[in-house]
Short mmCIF file of C-alpha atoms and ligand atoms in Angstrom, two decimals:
data_model
loop_
_atom_site.label_atom_id
_atom_site.label_comp_id
_atom_site.label_asym_id
_atom_site.label_seq_id
_atom_site.Cartn_x
_atom_site.Cartn_y
_atom_site.Cartn_z
CA MET A 897 -51.20 1.50 -96.51
CA SER A 898 -53.00 4.63 -95.25
CA GLU A 899 -51.89 6.26 -91.96
CA ARG A 900 -53.94 5.56 -88.88
CA LEU A 901 -55.60 8.47 -87.36
CA LEU A 902 -53.62 10.32 -84.70
CA SER A 903 -56.74 10.35 -82.47
CA GLU A 904 -57.02 6.55 -82.62
CA ILE A 905 -53.36 6.15 -81.69
CA GLU A 906 -53.75 8.63 -78.84
CA ALA A 907 -56.85 6.69 -77.56
CA LEU A 908 -54.71 3.48 -77.50
CA TYR A 909 -51.84 5.16 -75.85
CA HIS A 910 -53.70 7.11 -73.13
CA GLN A 911 -56.01 4.30 -71.83
CA PRO A 912 -55.31 3.04 -68.35
CA LEU A 913 -51.91 1.42 -68.41
CA PHE A 914 -53.11 -2.09 -67.48
CA ASP A 915 -55.80 -2.04 -70.18
CA LEU A 916 -53.21 -1.03 -72.70
CA ILE A 917 -50.71 -3.64 -71.85
CA THR A 918 -53.44 -6.29 -71.58
CA GLN A 919 -54.30 -5.54 -75.24
CA SER A 920 -50.74 -5.38 -76.35
CA ARG A 921 -49.91 -8.60 -74.64
CA LYS A 922 -52.65 -10.33 -76.48
CA VAL A 923 -51.40 -9.20 -79.81
CA LEU A 924 -47.91 -10.34 -78.84
CA VAL A 925 -49.14 -13.76 -77.81
CA GLU A 926 -51.17 -14.09 -81.05
CA ASN A 927 -48.15 -13.28 -83.19
CA TRP A 928 -44.96 -14.34 -81.49
CA LYS A 929 -43.53 -16.90 -79.10
CA THR A 930 -43.61 -14.89 -75.83
CA SER A 931 -40.79 -17.02 -74.46
CA GLU A 932 -38.37 -15.70 -77.11
CA VAL A 933 -36.65 -12.49 -77.86
CA GLN A 934 -34.25 -11.78 -80.71
CA LEU A 935 -30.67 -11.03 -79.80
CA CYS A 936 -29.06 -8.58 -82.17
CA SER A 937 -25.43 -7.57 -82.28
CA LEU A 938 -24.27 -4.22 -83.37
CA LEU A 939 -20.95 -3.15 -84.85
CA SER A 940 -19.82 0.41 -85.78
CA ILE A 941 -17.99 -0.18 -89.04
CA LYS A 942 -17.01 3.44 -89.47
CA THR A 943 -17.05 5.66 -86.41
CA GLY A 944 -17.20 9.40 -86.03
CA GLY A 945 -16.55 12.46 -88.21
CA CYS A 946 -20.08 12.54 -89.67
CA SER A 947 -21.03 15.60 -91.59
CA GLU A 948 -24.57 15.65 -90.21
CA ASP A 949 -25.58 17.61 -87.02
CA CYS A 950 -28.01 15.16 -85.37
CA SER A 951 -28.10 16.62 -81.84
CA TYR A 952 -28.19 13.26 -79.96
CA CYS A 953 -25.21 11.68 -81.85
CA SER A 954 -21.71 11.21 -80.56
CA GLN A 955 -20.46 10.77 -84.06
CA SER A 956 -21.41 14.13 -85.53
CA ALA A 957 -18.44 16.31 -86.46
CA HIS A 958 -20.52 19.25 -85.28
CA HIS A 959 -20.15 18.21 -81.58
CA HIS A 960 -17.10 17.95 -79.38
CA THR A 961 -17.44 14.38 -78.04
CA GLU A 962 -14.92 11.92 -76.68
CA ILE A 963 -15.07 9.15 -79.26
CA ASP A 964 -12.33 7.43 -81.15
CA ARG A 965 -12.88 8.18 -84.86
CA LYS A 966 -12.17 5.10 -86.97
CA GLU A 967 -12.24 4.70 -90.70
CA LEU A 968 -14.07 1.96 -92.33
CA LEU A 969 -13.05 -1.45 -90.77
CA ASP A 970 -11.53 -4.08 -92.98
CA ARG A 971 -13.44 -7.17 -94.07
CA GLU A 972 -11.59 -9.64 -91.84
CA THR A 973 -12.20 -7.53 -88.79
CA VAL A 974 -15.92 -7.29 -89.47
CA MET A 975 -16.16 -11.04 -90.11
CA SER A 976 -14.47 -11.88 -86.90
CA HIS A 977 -16.94 -9.76 -85.02
CA ALA A 978 -19.83 -11.46 -86.85
CA ARG A 979 -18.43 -14.95 -86.12
CA GLN A 980 -18.24 -13.97 -82.40
CA ALA A 981 -21.68 -12.46 -82.41
CA LYS A 982 -23.12 -15.79 -83.88
CA ALA A 983 -21.13 -17.84 -81.30
CA ASP A 984 -22.70 -15.60 -78.55
CA GLY A 985 -26.15 -16.20 -79.85
CA ALA A 986 -26.97 -13.33 -82.16
CA THR A 987 -29.40 -13.99 -85.02
CA ARG A 988 -29.05 -10.62 -86.48
CA PHE A 989 -25.87 -8.70 -87.19
CA CYS A 990 -26.22 -4.96 -87.72
CA MET A 991 -23.40 -2.85 -89.16
CA GLY A 992 -23.62 0.92 -88.72
CA ALA A 993 -21.62 3.70 -90.39
CA ALA A 994 -21.29 7.39 -89.52
CA TRP A 995 -21.96 8.60 -93.00
CA LYS A 996 -24.47 11.04 -94.41
CA GLY A 997 -25.12 8.35 -96.90
CA VAL A 998 -23.72 6.21 -99.79
CA LYS A 999 -24.25 6.27 -103.56
CA GLU A 1000 -23.58 3.70 -106.33
CA GLY A 1001 -20.05 4.23 -107.54
CA ASP A 1002 -18.70 4.93 -104.00
CA SER A 1003 -15.78 2.57 -103.23
CA LYS A 1004 -17.09 2.43 -99.74
CA LEU A 1005 -20.28 0.93 -100.93
CA ASP A 1006 -18.34 -1.82 -102.72
CA GLN A 1007 -16.49 -2.56 -99.51
CA VAL A 1008 -19.73 -2.66 -97.42
CA CYS A 1009 -21.21 -5.00 -100.03
CA GLU A 1010 -18.22 -7.43 -99.59
CA MET A 1011 -18.80 -7.31 -95.82
CA VAL A 1012 -22.38 -7.94 -96.17
CA ALA A 1013 -21.82 -10.96 -98.55
CA ASP A 1014 -19.34 -12.37 -96.01
CA VAL A 1015 -21.69 -11.96 -93.00
CA ALA A 1016 -24.55 -13.44 -95.01
CA THR A 1017 -22.68 -16.69 -95.30
CA LEU A 1018 -22.98 -17.07 -91.56
CA GLY A 1019 -26.76 -17.42 -91.85
CA MET A 1020 -27.68 -14.48 -89.65
CA GLU A 1021 -30.01 -11.74 -90.64
CA VAL A 1022 -27.79 -8.87 -91.91
CA CYS A 1023 -28.89 -5.26 -91.29
CA VAL A 1024 -26.96 -2.21 -92.27
CA THR A 1025 -27.43 1.47 -91.36
CA LEU A 1026 -25.40 3.72 -93.63
CA GLY A 1027 -27.48 6.88 -93.88
CA GLU A 1028 -29.07 8.09 -97.20
CA LEU A 1029 -29.22 5.72 -100.03
CA THR A 1030 -29.92 6.26 -103.70
CA GLY A 1031 -32.15 3.68 -105.38
CA LYS A 1032 -29.25 1.98 -107.10
CA ALA A 1033 -27.19 1.86 -103.82
CA ALA A 1034 -30.20 0.14 -102.15
CA GLU A 1035 -30.31 -2.38 -105.03
CA ARG A 1036 -26.63 -3.21 -104.64
CA LEU A 1037 -27.12 -3.77 -100.88
CA LYS A 1038 -30.07 -6.07 -101.45
CA LYS A 1039 -28.12 -8.09 -104.02
CA ALA A 1040 -25.14 -8.41 -101.56
CA GLY A 1041 -27.39 -10.02 -98.97
CA VAL A 1042 -28.75 -7.30 -96.69
CA THR A 1043 -32.00 -8.48 -95.12
CA ALA A 1044 -33.06 -5.25 -93.55
CA TYR A 1045 -31.97 -1.55 -93.83
CA ASN A 1046 -32.18 0.49 -90.60
CA HIS A 1047 -33.07 3.99 -91.19
CA ASN A 1048 -34.81 5.76 -88.22
CA LEU A 1049 -37.24 8.73 -88.51
CA ASP A 1050 -36.33 9.36 -84.96
CA THR A 1051 -39.25 11.69 -84.03
CA SER A 1052 -42.18 13.48 -85.56
CA PRO A 1053 -41.88 15.51 -88.73
CA GLU A 1054 -42.71 18.59 -86.67
CA PHE A 1055 -39.93 18.10 -84.12
CA TYR A 1056 -37.31 16.82 -86.51
CA PRO A 1057 -35.91 20.22 -87.59
CA SER A 1058 -35.21 20.98 -83.91
CA ILE A 1059 -32.87 18.09 -83.64
CA VAL A 1060 -31.25 17.91 -87.21
CA THR A 1061 -30.78 20.72 -89.61
CA THR A 1062 -28.39 19.19 -92.23
CA HIS A 1063 -31.02 16.97 -93.77
CA THR A 1064 -34.82 16.68 -93.57
CA PHE A 1065 -37.49 14.29 -92.52
CA GLU A 1066 -38.48 13.97 -96.28
CA ASP A 1067 -34.84 13.06 -96.98
CA ARG A 1068 -35.20 10.15 -94.56
CA LEU A 1069 -38.49 9.15 -96.12
CA ARG A 1070 -36.98 9.10 -99.60
CA THR A 1071 -34.34 6.65 -98.59
CA ILE A 1072 -36.97 4.45 -96.96
CA ARG A 1073 -38.87 4.38 -100.29
CA HIS A 1074 -35.67 3.49 -102.19
CA VAL A 1075 -35.18 0.52 -99.77
CA GLN A 1076 -38.80 -0.61 -100.04
CA ASN A 1077 -38.61 -0.53 -103.83
CA THR A 1078 -35.90 -3.28 -103.67
CA GLY A 1079 -37.99 -5.51 -101.49
CA MET A 1080 -35.51 -5.20 -98.57
CA SER A 1081 -37.14 -5.03 -95.25
CA VAL A 1082 -37.18 -1.76 -93.40
CA CYS A 1083 -36.12 -1.28 -89.80
CA CYS A 1084 -37.42 2.07 -88.69
CA GLY A 1085 -38.09 3.62 -85.32
CA GLY A 1086 -37.03 6.52 -83.16
CA ILE A 1087 -35.56 7.96 -80.05
CA ILE A 1088 -37.43 9.17 -76.98
CA GLY A 1089 -36.15 11.40 -74.33
CA MET A 1090 -34.89 14.31 -76.58
CA GLY A 1091 -37.33 16.86 -75.29
CA GLU A 1092 -40.11 15.95 -77.63
CA THR A 1093 -43.79 15.67 -76.48
CA VAL A 1094 -45.89 12.50 -76.25
CA THR A 1095 -47.65 13.83 -79.34
CA ASP A 1096 -44.28 13.86 -81.27
CA ARG A 1097 -43.78 10.19 -80.29
CA LEU A 1098 -47.22 9.28 -81.41
CA ARG A 1099 -46.88 11.26 -84.67
CA LEU A 1100 -43.75 9.08 -85.44
CA MET A 1101 -45.82 6.05 -84.86
CA GLN A 1102 -48.54 7.49 -87.03
CA VAL A 1103 -46.03 8.08 -89.92
CA LEU A 1104 -44.86 4.44 -89.52
CA THR A 1105 -48.44 3.14 -89.88
CA GLY A 1106 -48.37 4.59 -93.44
CA PHE A 1107 -45.49 2.43 -94.54
CA ASP A 1108 -46.35 -0.12 -97.23
CA PRO A 1109 -45.11 -2.77 -96.44
CA SER A 1110 -45.19 -2.19 -92.67
CA PRO A 1111 -41.77 -2.03 -91.00
CA GLU A 1112 -40.16 -5.37 -90.29
CA SER A 1113 -38.77 -3.92 -87.08
CA VAL A 1114 -39.38 -0.97 -84.96
CA PRO A 1115 -36.51 0.05 -82.76
CA ILE A 1116 -37.28 2.17 -79.76
CA ASN A 1117 -34.21 3.93 -78.46
CA CYS A 1118 -34.20 5.83 -75.23
CA LEU A 1119 -31.71 8.74 -75.60
CA SER A 1120 -28.23 7.83 -74.41
CA PRO A 1121 -27.07 11.28 -73.35
CA ILE A 1122 -23.60 11.95 -74.84
CA PRO A 1123 -21.37 14.55 -73.22
CA GLY A 1124 -20.61 17.23 -75.66
CA THR A 1125 -23.87 17.01 -77.57
CA PRO A 1126 -26.65 19.55 -77.19
CA LEU A 1127 -28.75 16.82 -75.54
CA ALA A 1128 -26.25 15.80 -72.94
CA GLU A 1129 -28.29 16.98 -70.02
CA GLN A 1130 -31.69 15.44 -70.96
CA GLU A 1131 -33.51 13.61 -68.07
CA PRO A 1132 -34.12 9.89 -68.42
CA VAL A 1133 -37.44 8.83 -69.87
CA ASP A 1134 -40.21 7.77 -67.42
CA ILE A 1135 -40.39 4.05 -67.49
CA PHE A 1136 -44.28 4.09 -67.88
CA ASP A 1137 -43.95 6.30 -70.88
CA LEU A 1138 -41.61 3.87 -72.43
CA VAL A 1139 -43.88 0.91 -71.69
CA ARG A 1140 -46.79 2.80 -73.06
CA LEU A 1141 -44.90 3.40 -76.29
CA VAL A 1142 -43.75 -0.22 -76.70
CA ALA A 1143 -47.28 -1.41 -76.05
CA THR A 1144 -48.62 1.16 -78.61
CA ALA A 1145 -46.02 -0.06 -81.24
CA ARG A 1146 -47.00 -3.65 -80.59
CA LEU A 1147 -50.63 -2.89 -81.28
CA LEU A 1148 -49.94 -0.86 -84.39
CA PHE A 1149 -47.28 -3.37 -85.80
CA PRO A 1150 -48.32 -6.83 -84.60
CA LYS A 1151 -45.87 -8.68 -86.80
CA ALA A 1152 -42.88 -6.37 -86.27
CA LYS A 1153 -39.96 -6.98 -84.05
CA VAL A 1154 -40.22 -4.18 -81.50
CA ARG A 1155 -36.68 -3.74 -80.43
CA LEU A 1156 -35.71 -2.18 -77.03
CA SER A 1157 -32.65 -0.44 -78.33
CA ALA A 1158 -30.36 2.27 -76.86
CA GLY A 1159 -30.61 3.45 -73.32
CA ARG A 1160 -31.16 0.17 -71.53
CA THR A 1161 -28.33 0.96 -69.11
CA ARG A 1162 -30.73 3.52 -67.49
CA LEU A 1163 -33.64 0.95 -67.26
CA THR A 1164 -34.10 -1.29 -64.26
CA ARG A 1165 -34.50 -5.02 -64.72
CA GLU A 1166 -38.20 -4.66 -63.71
CA GLY A 1167 -38.66 -1.87 -66.26
CA GLN A 1168 -37.16 -4.03 -69.04
CA ALA A 1169 -39.27 -7.00 -67.89
CA LEU A 1170 -42.43 -4.84 -68.21
CA CYS A 1171 -41.33 -3.83 -71.65
CA PHE A 1172 -41.04 -7.43 -72.72
CA PHE A 1173 -44.43 -8.20 -71.16
CA ALA A 1174 -46.00 -5.25 -73.07
CA GLY A 1175 -44.62 -6.27 -76.44
CA ALA A 1176 -40.90 -5.74 -76.98
CA ASN A 1177 -39.32 -8.91 -78.45
CA SER A 1178 -35.78 -7.93 -79.36
CA ILE A 1179 -32.73 -6.34 -77.97
CA PHE A 1180 -29.22 -5.30 -78.89
CA PHE A 1181 -26.87 -7.30 -76.75
CA GLY A 1182 -23.03 -6.87 -76.37
CA GLN A 1183 -21.30 -4.38 -74.16
CA LYS A 1184 -21.21 -1.60 -76.66
CA LEU A 1185 -23.93 -0.28 -78.98
CA LEU A 1186 -22.24 1.77 -81.69
CA THR A 1187 -20.30 4.07 -79.36
CA ALA A 1188 -22.46 4.12 -76.24
CA LYS A 1189 -22.69 1.61 -73.37
CA ASN A 1190 -25.02 -1.27 -73.26
CA PRO A 1191 -25.65 -3.66 -70.34
CA GLN A 1192 -23.06 -6.34 -69.71
CA VAL A 1193 -23.84 -9.62 -71.54
CA GLU A 1194 -23.81 -11.50 -68.30
CA GLN A 1195 -26.40 -9.15 -66.84
CA ASP A 1196 -28.65 -9.48 -69.92
CA MET A 1197 -28.31 -13.25 -70.03
CA ALA A 1198 -29.16 -13.45 -66.33
CA LEU A 1199 -32.23 -11.29 -66.67
CA LEU A 1200 -33.50 -13.28 -69.68
CA GLU A 1201 -32.95 -16.53 -67.77
CA GLN A 1202 -34.82 -15.22 -64.71
CA LEU A 1203 -37.76 -14.26 -66.88
CA GLY A 1204 -37.65 -17.63 -68.71
CA ILE A 1205 -37.04 -15.99 -71.95
CA ARG A 1206 -34.90 -17.71 -74.54
CA ASN A 1207 -33.08 -16.48 -77.61
CA HIS A 1208 -35.00 -16.55 -80.91
CA LYS A 1209 -34.08 -19.78 -82.75
CA HIS A 1210 -31.24 -19.25 -85.06
CA PRO A 1211 -32.49 -19.32 -88.68
CA THR A 1212 -30.11 -22.24 -89.51
CA GLU A 1213 -31.61 -24.24 -86.62
CA ILE A 1214 -35.04 -23.69 -87.99
CA LEU A 1215 -33.88 -24.87 -91.44
CA LYS A 1216 -32.24 -28.01 -89.95
CA LYS A 1217 -35.44 -28.92 -88.29
CA SER A 1218 -37.66 -28.57 -91.36
CA CYS A 1219 -35.33 -30.59 -93.63
N1 LIG B 401 -25.66 7.54 -89.97
C1 LIG B 401 -26.68 6.63 -90.08
C2 LIG B 401 -28.02 7.22 -89.82
O1 LIG B 401 -28.10 8.27 -89.27
O2 LIG B 401 -29.10 6.62 -90.16
C3 LIG B 401 -26.57 5.30 -89.17
C4 LIG B 401 -26.06 5.47 -87.79
S1 LIG B 401 -27.09 6.28 -86.66
C5 LIG B 401 -25.97 6.38 -85.37
C6 LIG B 401 -28.34 5.13 -86.25
C7 LIG B 401 -29.45 5.51 -85.22
O3 LIG B 401 -28.95 5.38 -83.92
C8 LIG B 401 -29.98 6.95 -85.26
O4 LIG B 401 -30.98 7.14 -86.22
C9 LIG B 401 -30.62 7.04 -83.89
O5 LIG B 401 -31.92 6.58 -83.88
C10 LIG B 401 -29.78 6.02 -82.99
N2 LIG B 401 -28.90 6.93 -82.10
C11 LIG B 401 -27.73 7.54 -82.37
N3 LIG B 401 -27.33 8.11 -81.23
C12 LIG B 401 -28.08 7.87 -80.25
C13 LIG B 401 -28.13 8.18 -78.95
N4 LIG B 401 -27.18 8.99 -78.34
N5 LIG B 401 -29.22 7.75 -78.10
C14 LIG B 401 -30.16 6.92 -78.68
N6 LIG B 401 -30.23 6.54 -80.00
C15 LIG B 401 -29.16 7.03 -80.81
C1 LIG B 402 -31.14 1.78 -83.64
O1 LIG B 402 -32.37 2.07 -83.74
N1 LIG B 402 -30.40 1.81 -82.60
C2 LIG B 402 -29.04 1.31 -82.85
C3 LIG B 402 -29.15 0.82 -84.28
N2 LIG B 402 -30.45 1.12 -84.68
C4 LIG B 402 -28.19 1.25 -85.24
C5 LIG B 402 -28.09 2.43 -82.65
C6 LIG B 402 -28.06 3.03 -81.24
C7 LIG B 402 -26.88 3.86 -81.03
C8 LIG B 402 -26.83 4.46 -79.72
C9 LIG B 402 -25.76 5.43 -79.59
C10 LIG B 402 -24.32 5.03 -79.83
O2 LIG B 402 -23.99 3.86 -79.57
O3 LIG B 402 -23.58 5.84 -80.17
FE1 LIG B 403 -24.27 10.98 -88.74
FE2 LIG B 403 -26.04 9.13 -88.39
FE3 LIG B 403 -24.94 10.31 -86.19
FE4 LIG B 403 -26.70 11.69 -87.77
S1 LIG B 403 -27.17 9.79 -86.54
S2 LIG B 403 -24.72 12.38 -87.05
S3 LIG B 403 -26.24 10.87 -89.79
S4 LIG B 403 -23.98 9.00 -87.70
#
């Protein structure tokens, strides 16, 4: 797939807001059930002590943050979280580890593969985010049952060196290519509110339009400012900037799940409703993300109910119906 022109993406993004969301709504309606969003559950399977210096992240060993470091969870603990997530309605279970990455031959990769195989028996989509992968590590994860690998580019190639210096944008792209080569789906998006410009946000979108295949999901995170990180004092993102980006992502990636990810605690109910109207069709639910707060489950359920939005059908329910 060749990248869309930046000028085309800018023209979409900068049109009058109601014209933009009228278009993005149409694309959402044509491709998705607008009365459903996917509920995803997130679990940090290894927390803190990461060698990388990502300036937004609570888990970097370069910053002095107040998180409880935790070594890799055991299989049983992960499985009990996954069972609970399924019982709570999640159709996707995402496991995240604070690692620079994993290689074949690492015992930690063997352990994650066992967790993945366990969770896959529950019939949920299984997503992992473990940092850099070699081609062989990606193959092992695919064989173990991973359905999607999350590896965000986070921002534009130009702004990336201002937020991370221990690895490069090109390193991130290499991992994504390894994942694509296995046939695993790619979940790739970014963070807004780190001090980047609108052009940086749209350059990220532009890079994503060059992916072949197109990303299966595009998480849009609003920075969750973490005390002790260099970005602790960043101002919240303007809601209309977020809505514009969600709508633009919907137009560029009609078949992707556009996931309203971190930072929802700083959004109003009305703001979130507008994001769903404009094209978002997935959220992380549960009271914690990896380390940061997420809205209370009851609040999320009440909001979805008020909007008349249901959970995506569980994959096993769809199977039962078609048998
Ligand atoms: N270590 C792996 C990696 O870097 O890909 C996986 C875990 S990392 C925490 C996953 C993603 O969470 C990051 O790429 C970033 O997009 C998002 N993230 C981390 N901290 C965040 C924060 N404070 N606010 C918003 N998003 C954040
Ligand atoms: C993604 O794009 N957002 C999620 C998931 N993929 C792994 C992570 C959000 C992390 C927010 C900060 C924290 O919890 O520490
Ligand atoms: Fe480590 Fe990932 Fe956090 Fe960067 S975003 S510091 S790689 S856990």
